[in-house]
Coordinates of C-alpha atoms in Angstrom, one line a residue:
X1 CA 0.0 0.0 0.0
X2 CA 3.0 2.6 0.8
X3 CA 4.4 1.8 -3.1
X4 CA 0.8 2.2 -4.5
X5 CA 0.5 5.3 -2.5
X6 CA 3.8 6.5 -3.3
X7 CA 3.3 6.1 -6.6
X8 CA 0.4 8.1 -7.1
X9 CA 2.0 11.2 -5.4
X10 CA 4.8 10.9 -8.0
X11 CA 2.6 10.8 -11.0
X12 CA 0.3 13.4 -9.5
X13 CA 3.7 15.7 -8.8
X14 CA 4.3 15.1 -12.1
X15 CA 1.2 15.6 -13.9
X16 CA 0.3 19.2 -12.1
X17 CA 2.8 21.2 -13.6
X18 CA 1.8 20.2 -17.1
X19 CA -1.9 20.5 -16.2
X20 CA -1.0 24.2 -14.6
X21 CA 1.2 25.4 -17.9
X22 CA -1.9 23.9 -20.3
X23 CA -4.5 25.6 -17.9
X24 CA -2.3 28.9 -17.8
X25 CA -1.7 29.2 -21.5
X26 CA -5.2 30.1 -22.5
X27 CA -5.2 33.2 -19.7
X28 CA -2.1 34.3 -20.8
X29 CA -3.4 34.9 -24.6
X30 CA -6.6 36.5 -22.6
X31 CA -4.3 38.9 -20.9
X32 CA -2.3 39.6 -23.8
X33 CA -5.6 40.4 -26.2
X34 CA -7.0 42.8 -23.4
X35 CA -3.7 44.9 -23.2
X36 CA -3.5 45.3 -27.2
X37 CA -7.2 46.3 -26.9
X38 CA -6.7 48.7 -23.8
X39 CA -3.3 50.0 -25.4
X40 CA -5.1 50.2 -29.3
X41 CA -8.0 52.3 -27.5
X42 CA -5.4 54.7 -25.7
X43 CA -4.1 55.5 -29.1
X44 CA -7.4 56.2 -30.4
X45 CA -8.7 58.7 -28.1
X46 CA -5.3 60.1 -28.4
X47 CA -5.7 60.6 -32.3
X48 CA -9.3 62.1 -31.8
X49 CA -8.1 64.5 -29.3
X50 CA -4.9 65.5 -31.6
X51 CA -8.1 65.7 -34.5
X52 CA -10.2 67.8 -32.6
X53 CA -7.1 70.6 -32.0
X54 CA -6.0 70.5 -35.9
X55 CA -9.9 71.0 -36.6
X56 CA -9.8 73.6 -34.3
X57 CA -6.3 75.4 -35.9
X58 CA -7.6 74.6 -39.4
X59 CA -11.5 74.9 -38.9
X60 CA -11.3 78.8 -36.9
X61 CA -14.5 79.9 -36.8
X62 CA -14.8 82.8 -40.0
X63 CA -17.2 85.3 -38.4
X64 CA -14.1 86.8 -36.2
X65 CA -14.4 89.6 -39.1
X66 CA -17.6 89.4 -38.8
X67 CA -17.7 90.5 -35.4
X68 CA -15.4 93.1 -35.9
X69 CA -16.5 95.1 -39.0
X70 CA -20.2 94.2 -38.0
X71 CA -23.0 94.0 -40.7
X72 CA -21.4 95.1 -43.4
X73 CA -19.0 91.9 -43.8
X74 CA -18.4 91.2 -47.2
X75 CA -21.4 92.7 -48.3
X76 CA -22.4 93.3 -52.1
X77 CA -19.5 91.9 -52.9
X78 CA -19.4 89.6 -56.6
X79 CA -15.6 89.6 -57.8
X80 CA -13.8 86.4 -58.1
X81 CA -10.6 86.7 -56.5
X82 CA -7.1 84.8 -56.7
X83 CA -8.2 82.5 -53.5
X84 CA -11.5 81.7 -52.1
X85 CA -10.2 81.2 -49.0
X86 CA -7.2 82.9 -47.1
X87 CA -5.0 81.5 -44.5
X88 CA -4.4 83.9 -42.1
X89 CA -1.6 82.9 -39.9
X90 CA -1.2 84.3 -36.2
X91 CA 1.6 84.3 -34.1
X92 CA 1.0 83.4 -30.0
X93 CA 2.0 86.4 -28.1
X94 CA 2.4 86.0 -24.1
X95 CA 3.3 90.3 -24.2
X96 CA 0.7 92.3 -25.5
X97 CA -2.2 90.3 -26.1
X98 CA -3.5 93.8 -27.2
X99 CA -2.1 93.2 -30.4
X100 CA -2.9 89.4 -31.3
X101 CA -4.8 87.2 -28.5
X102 CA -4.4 83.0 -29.4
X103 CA -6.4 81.4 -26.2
X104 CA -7.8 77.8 -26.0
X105 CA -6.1 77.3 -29.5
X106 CA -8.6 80.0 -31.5
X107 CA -7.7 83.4 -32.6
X108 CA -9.8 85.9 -30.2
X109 CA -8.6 89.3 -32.0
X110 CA -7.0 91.8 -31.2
X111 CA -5.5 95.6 -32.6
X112 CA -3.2 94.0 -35.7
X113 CA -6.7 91.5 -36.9
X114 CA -8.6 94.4 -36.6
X115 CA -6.9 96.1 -38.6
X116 CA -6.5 93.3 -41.7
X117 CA -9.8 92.4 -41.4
X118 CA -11.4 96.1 -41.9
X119 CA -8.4 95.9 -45.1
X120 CA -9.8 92.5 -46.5
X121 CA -13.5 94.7 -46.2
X122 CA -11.9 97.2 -48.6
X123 CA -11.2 94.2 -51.3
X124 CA -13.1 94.3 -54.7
X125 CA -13.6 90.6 -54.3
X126 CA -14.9 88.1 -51.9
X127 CA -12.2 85.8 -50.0
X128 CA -13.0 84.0 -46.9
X129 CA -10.2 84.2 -44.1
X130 CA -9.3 81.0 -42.1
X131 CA -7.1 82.8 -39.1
X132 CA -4.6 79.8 -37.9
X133 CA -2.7 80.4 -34.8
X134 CA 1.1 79.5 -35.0
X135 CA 1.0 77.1 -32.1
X136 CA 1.7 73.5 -31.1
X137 CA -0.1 70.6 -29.0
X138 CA 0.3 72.2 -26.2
X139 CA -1.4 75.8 -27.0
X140 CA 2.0 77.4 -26.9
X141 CA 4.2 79.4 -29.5
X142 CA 5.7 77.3 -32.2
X143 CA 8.7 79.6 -33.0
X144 CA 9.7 82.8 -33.4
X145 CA 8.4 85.5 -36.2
X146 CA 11.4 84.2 -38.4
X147 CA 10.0 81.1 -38.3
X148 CA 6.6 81.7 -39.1
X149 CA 7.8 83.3 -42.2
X150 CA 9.5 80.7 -43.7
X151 CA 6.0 78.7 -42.9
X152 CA 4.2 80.4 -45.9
X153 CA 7.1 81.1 -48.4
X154 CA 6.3 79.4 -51.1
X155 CA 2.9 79.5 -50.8
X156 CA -0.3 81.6 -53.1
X157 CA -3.3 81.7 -50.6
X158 CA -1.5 82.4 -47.3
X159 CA -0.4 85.4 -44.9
X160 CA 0.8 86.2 -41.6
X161 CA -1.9 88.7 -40.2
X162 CA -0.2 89.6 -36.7
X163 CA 2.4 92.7 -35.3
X164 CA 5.2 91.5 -37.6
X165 CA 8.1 94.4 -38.1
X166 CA 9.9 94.9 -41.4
X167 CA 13.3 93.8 -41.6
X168 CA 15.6 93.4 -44.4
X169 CA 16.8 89.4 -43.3
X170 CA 13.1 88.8 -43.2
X171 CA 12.1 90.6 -46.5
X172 CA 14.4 87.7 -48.6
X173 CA 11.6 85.0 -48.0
X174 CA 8.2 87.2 -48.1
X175 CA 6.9 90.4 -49.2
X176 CA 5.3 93.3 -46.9
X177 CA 2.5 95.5 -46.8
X178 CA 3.0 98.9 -46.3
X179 CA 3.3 99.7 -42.6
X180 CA -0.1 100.6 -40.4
X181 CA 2.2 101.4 -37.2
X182 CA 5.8 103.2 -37.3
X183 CA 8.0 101.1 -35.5
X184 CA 11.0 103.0 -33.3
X185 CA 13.6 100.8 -31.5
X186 CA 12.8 102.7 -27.8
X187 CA 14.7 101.8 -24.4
X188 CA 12.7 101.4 -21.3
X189 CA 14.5 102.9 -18.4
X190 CA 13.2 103.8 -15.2
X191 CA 12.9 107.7 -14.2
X192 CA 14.1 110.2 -11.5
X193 CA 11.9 112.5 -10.2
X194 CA 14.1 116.3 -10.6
X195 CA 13.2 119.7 -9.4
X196 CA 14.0 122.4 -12.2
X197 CA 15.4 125.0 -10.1
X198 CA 18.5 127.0 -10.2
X199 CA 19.4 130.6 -8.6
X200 CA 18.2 132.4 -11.7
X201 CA 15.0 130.4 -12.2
X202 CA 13.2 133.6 -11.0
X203 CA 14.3 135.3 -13.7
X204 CA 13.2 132.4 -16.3
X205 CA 9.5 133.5 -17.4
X206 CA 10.6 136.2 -19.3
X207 CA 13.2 135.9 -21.9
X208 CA 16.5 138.1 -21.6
X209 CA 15.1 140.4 -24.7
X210 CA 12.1 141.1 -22.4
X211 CA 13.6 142.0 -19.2
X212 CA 15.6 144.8 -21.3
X213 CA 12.6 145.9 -22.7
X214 CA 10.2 146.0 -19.5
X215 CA 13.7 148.5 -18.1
X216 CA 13.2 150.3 -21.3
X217 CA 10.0 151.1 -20.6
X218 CA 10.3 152.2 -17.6
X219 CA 13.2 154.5 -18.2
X220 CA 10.6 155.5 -21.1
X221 CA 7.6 156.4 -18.9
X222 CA 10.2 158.2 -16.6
X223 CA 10.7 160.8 -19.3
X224 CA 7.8 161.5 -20.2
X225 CA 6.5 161.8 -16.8
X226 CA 9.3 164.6 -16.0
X227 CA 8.6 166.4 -19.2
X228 CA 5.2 166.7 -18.4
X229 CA 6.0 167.8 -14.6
X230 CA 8.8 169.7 -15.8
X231 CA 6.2 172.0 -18.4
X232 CA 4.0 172.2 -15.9
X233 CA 6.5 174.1 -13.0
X234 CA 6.2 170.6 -10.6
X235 CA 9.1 172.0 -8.4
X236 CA 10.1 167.8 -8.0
X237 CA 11.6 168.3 -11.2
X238 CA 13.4 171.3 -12.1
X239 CA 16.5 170.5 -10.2
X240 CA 18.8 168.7 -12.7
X241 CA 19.5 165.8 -10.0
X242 CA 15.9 165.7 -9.4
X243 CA 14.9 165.1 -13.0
X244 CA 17.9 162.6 -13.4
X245 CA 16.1 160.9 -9.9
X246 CA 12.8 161.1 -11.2
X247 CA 13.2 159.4 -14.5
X248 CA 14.8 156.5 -12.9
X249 CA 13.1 156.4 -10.0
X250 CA 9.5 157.7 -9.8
X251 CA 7.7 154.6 -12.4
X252 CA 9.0 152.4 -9.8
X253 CA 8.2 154.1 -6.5
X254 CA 4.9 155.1 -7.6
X255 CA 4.1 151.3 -6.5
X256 CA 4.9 151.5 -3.2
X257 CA 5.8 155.3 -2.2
X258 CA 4.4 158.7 -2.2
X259 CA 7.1 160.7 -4.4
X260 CA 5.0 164.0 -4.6
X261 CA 2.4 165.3 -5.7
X262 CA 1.7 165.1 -9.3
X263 CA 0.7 168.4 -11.0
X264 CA 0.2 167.9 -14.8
X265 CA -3.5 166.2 -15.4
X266 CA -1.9 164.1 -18.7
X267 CA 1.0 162.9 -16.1
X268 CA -2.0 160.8 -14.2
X269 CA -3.8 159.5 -17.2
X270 CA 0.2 158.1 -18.1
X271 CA 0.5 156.9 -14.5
X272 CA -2.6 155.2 -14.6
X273 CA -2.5 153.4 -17.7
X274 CA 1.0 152.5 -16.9
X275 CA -0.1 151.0 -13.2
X276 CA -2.9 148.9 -15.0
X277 CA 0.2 147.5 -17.4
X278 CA 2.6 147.1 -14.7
X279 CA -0.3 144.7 -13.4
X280 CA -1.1 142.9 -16.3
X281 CA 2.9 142.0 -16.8
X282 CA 2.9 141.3 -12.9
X283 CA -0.1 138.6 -13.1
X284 CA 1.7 137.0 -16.2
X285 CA 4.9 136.7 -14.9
X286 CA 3.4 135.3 -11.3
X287 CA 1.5 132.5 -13.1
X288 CA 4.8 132.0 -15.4
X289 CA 6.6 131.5 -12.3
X290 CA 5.0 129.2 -10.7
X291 CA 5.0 126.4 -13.2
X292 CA 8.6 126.9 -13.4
X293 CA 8.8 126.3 -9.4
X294 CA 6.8 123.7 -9.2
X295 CA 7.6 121.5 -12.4
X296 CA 8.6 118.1 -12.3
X297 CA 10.9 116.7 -14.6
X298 CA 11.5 113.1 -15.1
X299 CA 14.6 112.2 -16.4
X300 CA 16.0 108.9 -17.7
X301 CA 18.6 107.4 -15.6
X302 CA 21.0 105.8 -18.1
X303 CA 22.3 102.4 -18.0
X304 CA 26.3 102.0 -17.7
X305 CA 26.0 99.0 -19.8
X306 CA 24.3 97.1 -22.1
X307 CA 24.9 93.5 -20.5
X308 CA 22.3 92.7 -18.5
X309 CA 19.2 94.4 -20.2
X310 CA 16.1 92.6 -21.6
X311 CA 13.5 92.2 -24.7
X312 CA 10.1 91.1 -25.6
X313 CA 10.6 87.6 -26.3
X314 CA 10.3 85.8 -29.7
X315 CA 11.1 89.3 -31.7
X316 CA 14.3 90.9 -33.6
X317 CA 15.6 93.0 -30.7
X318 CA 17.6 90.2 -29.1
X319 CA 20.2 90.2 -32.5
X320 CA 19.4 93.8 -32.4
X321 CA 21.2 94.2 -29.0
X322 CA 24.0 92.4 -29.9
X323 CA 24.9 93.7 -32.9
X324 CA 24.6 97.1 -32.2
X325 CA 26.4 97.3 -28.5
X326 CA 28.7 94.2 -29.4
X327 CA 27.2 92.1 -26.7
X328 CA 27.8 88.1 -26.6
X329 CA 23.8 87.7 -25.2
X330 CA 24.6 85.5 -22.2
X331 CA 23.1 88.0 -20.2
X332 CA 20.2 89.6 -22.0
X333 CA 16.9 88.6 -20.7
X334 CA 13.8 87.6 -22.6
X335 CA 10.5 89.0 -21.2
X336 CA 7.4 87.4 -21.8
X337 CA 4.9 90.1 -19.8
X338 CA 4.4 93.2 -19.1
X339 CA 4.4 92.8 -15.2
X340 CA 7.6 91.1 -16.0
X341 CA 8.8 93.9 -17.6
X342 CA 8.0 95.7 -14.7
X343 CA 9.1 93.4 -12.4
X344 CA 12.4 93.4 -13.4
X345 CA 13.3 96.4 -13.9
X346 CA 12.2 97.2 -10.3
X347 CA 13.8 94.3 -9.0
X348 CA 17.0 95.3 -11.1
X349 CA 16.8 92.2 -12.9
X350 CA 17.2 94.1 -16.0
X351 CA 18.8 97.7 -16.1
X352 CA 16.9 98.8 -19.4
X353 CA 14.5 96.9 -21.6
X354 CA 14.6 97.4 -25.3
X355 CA 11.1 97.4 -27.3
X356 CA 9.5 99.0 -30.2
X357 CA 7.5 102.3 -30.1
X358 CA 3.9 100.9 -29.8
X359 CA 4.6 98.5 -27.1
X360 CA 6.8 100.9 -24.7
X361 CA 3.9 103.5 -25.3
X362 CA 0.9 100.7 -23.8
X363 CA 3.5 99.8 -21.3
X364 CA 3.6 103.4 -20.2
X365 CA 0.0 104.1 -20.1
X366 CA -0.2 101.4 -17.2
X367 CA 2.9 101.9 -15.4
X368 CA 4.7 105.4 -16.3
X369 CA 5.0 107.2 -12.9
X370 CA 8.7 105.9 -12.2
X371 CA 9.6 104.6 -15.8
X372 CA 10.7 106.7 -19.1
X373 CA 11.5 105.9 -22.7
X374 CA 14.9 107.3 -23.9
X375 CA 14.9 107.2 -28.0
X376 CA 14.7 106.8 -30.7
X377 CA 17.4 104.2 -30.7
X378 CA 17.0 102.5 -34.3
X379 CA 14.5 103.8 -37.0
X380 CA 12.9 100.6 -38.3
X381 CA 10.3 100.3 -41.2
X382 CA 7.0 99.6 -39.9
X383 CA 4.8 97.5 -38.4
X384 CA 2.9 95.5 -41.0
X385 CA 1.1 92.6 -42.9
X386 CA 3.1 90.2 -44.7
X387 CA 2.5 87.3 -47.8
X388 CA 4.2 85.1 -49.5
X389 CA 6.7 86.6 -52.1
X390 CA 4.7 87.0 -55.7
X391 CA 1.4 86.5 -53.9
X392 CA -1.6 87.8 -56.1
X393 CA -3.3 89.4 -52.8
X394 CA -0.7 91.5 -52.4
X395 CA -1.3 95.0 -54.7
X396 CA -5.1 95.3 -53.9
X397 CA -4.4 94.1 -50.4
X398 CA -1.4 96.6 -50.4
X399 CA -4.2 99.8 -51.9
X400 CA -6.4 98.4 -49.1
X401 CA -4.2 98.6 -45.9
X402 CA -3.2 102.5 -47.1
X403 CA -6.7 103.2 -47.2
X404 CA -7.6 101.9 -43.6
X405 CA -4.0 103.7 -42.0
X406 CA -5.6 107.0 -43.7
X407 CA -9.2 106.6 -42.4
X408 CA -11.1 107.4 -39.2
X409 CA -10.8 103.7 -38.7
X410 CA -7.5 104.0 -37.5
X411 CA -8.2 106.2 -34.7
X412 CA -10.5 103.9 -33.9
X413 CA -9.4 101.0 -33.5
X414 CA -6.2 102.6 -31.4
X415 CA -8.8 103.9 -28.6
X416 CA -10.8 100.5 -28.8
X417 CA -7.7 97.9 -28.5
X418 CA -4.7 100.1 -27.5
X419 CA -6.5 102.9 -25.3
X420 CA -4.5 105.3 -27.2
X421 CA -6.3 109.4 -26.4
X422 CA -4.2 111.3 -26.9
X423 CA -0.5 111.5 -28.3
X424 CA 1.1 112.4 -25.0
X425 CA -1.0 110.6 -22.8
X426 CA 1.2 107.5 -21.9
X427 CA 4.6 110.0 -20.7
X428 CA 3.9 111.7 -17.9
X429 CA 6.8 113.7 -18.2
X430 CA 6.4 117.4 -18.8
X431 CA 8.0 119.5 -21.0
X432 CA 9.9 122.8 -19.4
X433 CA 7.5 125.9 -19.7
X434 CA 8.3 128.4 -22.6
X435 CA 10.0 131.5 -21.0
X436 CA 7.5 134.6 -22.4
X437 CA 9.2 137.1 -25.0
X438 CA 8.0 140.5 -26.1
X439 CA 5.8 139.1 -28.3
X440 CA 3.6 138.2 -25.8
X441 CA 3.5 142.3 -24.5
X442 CA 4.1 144.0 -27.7
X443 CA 0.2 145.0 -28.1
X444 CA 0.4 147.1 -24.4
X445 CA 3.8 148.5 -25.1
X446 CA 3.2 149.9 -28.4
X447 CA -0.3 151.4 -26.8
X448 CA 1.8 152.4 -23.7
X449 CA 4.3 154.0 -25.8
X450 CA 1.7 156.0 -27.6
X451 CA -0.1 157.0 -24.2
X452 CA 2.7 158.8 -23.7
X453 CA 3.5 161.0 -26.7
X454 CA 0.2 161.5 -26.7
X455 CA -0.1 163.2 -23.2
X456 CA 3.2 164.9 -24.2
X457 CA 1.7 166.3 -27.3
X458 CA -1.7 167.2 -25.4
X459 CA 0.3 168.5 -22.6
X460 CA 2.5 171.3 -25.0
X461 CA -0.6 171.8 -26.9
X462 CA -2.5 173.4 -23.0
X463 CA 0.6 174.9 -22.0
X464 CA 0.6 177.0 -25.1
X465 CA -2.7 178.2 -25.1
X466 CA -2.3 179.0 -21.7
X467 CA 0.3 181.1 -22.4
X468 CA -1.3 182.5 -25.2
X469 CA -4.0 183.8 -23.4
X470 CA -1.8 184.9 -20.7
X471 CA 0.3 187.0 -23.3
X472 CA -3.4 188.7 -24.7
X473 CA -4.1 189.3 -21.4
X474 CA -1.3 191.0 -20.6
X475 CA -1.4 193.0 -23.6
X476 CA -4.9 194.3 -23.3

């Protein structure tokens, strides 16, 4: 009985692994089938999803100029045009989304579509745009302005519709549109509060040539003044001293002191007249002054260097920087805000920032208490519209984009996307007052002037009848 039983242990030992590797086998193949199907499913949903965010770069909803021009889209319009449809490229900007806004992978608008959409209204023909935003799976940029250009050269029915500047490197691969914003090279420094005042800045409201004059006039009025007293017996001026005193001396002191008693009637009309001009000049010069006291000038404080200053990210200035101030770039700093702008300039991050015109002028409208632009630096051509070298839309596109820049539309669109008011609205800085010249006071001294001879001339003409009638008196 122990043989039997041994026996049958040893055959079941040896019959369980086989039965355990023909049981497993079938499993295995289960297990295997349901992680091709789980991994096959994965791959799927990941194609629909990558579908559904090509759909939505290539499929952008049409009415954007719609929305923008209004009604009147594309209205009455029957000519056949090169394209029926226009790609419209657009760059992703993280810095002022005032220009271009990309967000959740569509094209929201912004100053620069605004702009080519009210220039595609303007086309004889009908062309549908399909605005494309230069970005990749992940909703962010997909290179730099250089490299969207080279995305449509070669191409017929495509353009880049966003804030890209002219440049001669870039104008070798694509053709440009005349400019609809001027494009300055500006540096962004921050500002010192300064107090205009010297020991002569009370002397400033009137030019040199007017101070002279105002003495001249005085010394003026003094003479006449003693040739009427003098005619008329005014014993204050019949000593020589006296008169020499008096014409120096009594248009000044009649403000404050009692020199005499004036005699001649045509002396008080002068006086008189002369008072109310002496006031006017007084009020003028008061109100001039005090501008010039209380003036703030904001002045750039100038970087030593050019090391360690940064740029909008993604545009020309970085190879602007270092060609112009010989700089090997390990230290300039890309900026992809405009807090960060901020930010590191007050942090001193950055000593300067570098940026064209347009964007230093929104960046000052929100932050240009402490901050100044020092510039030009670099004239550059433009900010404009660009297609693909040869592209048929070009000359009616070209026509259309001068007509908007010249309209009302333009003004427009500045205040509605930019909040652009007026010219000097985004420096606070103020310019020095103009110091007044005799211009401005010509009118009362040429009428002062005449006063004058005229109570001299009055005055002889009394005196002379007087002693006319005198003499016939005497006579009879």
């Amino acid at each position: 009985m122990v043989c039997v039983h041994c026996f049958v242990n040893s055959v079941n030992a040896s019959v369980a692994p086989a039965y355990k590797l023909i049981n497993r086998e079938p499993y295995s193949k289960v297990d295997s089938k349901e992680t091709v199907t789980s991994t096959t499913i994965r791959l799927r949903s990941s194609r629909r999803r990558r579908f559904r965010k090509e759909r939505r770069l290539i499929e952008q909803p049409a009415d954007i100029c719609a929305d923008i021009v209004g009604p009147t889209w594309q209205v009455n319009k029957t000519g056949e045009g090169p394209c029926q449809q226009l790609v419209v490229w657009i760059p992703k900007k993280d810095v002022f989304t005032e220009f271009v806004k990309v967000k959740n992978f569509e094209v929201k608008g912004g100053f620069s579509i605004a702009i080519f959409c009210y220039a595609l209204q303007l086309l004889p023909y009908r062309v549908q745009p399909i605005f494309k935003p230069y970005i990749n799976d992940r909703g962010e940029s997909n290179g730099t302005y250089d490299q969207l250009i080279h995305v449509i050269e070669g191409t017929n029915c495509q353009s880049i519709g966003g804030d890209i500047t002219v440049r001669a490197s870039r104008a070798q691969y694509v053709d440009f549109t005349p400019p609809y914003l001027s494009s300055e090279v500006y540096m962004l420094i921050h500002g010192s509060h300064e107090w205009n005042q010297t020991l002569w800045t009370f002397l400033r409201p009137f030019t040199k040539r007017l101070w002279f004059t105002i003495v001249g006039m005085c010394i003026y009025i003094g003479v006449a003044i003693t040739i009427l007293e003098y005619r008329a017996d005014n014993p204050k001026f019949t000593a020589s001293y006296q008169t020499l005193k008096m014409i120096i001396w009594f248009p000044v002191s009649t403000f404050f002191f009692n020199e005499g008693k004036i005699v001649n009637r045509n002396s008080k009309v002068v006086l008189v007249i002369w008072l109310s001009m002496i006031f006017i000049v007084v009020q003028i010069f008061t109100a001039s002054l005090s501008s010039w006291l209380t003036l703030d000038q904001l002045r750039p404080k100038l970087p030593s260097g050019y090391e360690n200053v940064g740029y909008q990210n993604g545009s020309f200035l970085k190879d602007f920087i270092m060609n112009k101030y010989k700089s090997n770039g390990m230290n300039l700093v890309p900026l992809k805000s405009v807090k960060e702008y901020k930010t590191a300039l007050s942090t001193g991050r950055v000593t300067a920032v570098f940026d064209e015109l347009p964007y230093i002028e929104l960046f000052l409208a929100k932050y240009g208490s402490n901050y100044v632009k020092f510039g030009p630096i670099n004239q550059e051509s433009g900010i404009t519209f660009a297609f693909p070298r040869g592209s048929p839309f070009l000359p009616s596109f070209t026509r259309a984009v001068i007509s908007v820049t010249e309209s009302d539309v333009m003004m427009d669109m500045k205040k509605k996307y930019l909040g652009f008011h007026a010219p000097d609205e985004s420096q606070p800085n103020q310019d020095l007052p103009q110091s007044l010249d005799i211009q401005s006071f010509i009118g009362l001294f040429i009428f002062m002037g005449s006063v004058a001879i005229a109570a001299v001339v009055c005055s002889e003409i009394s005196i002379r009848r007087a002693n006319k009638k005198v003499h016939v008196s005497m006579d009879d």
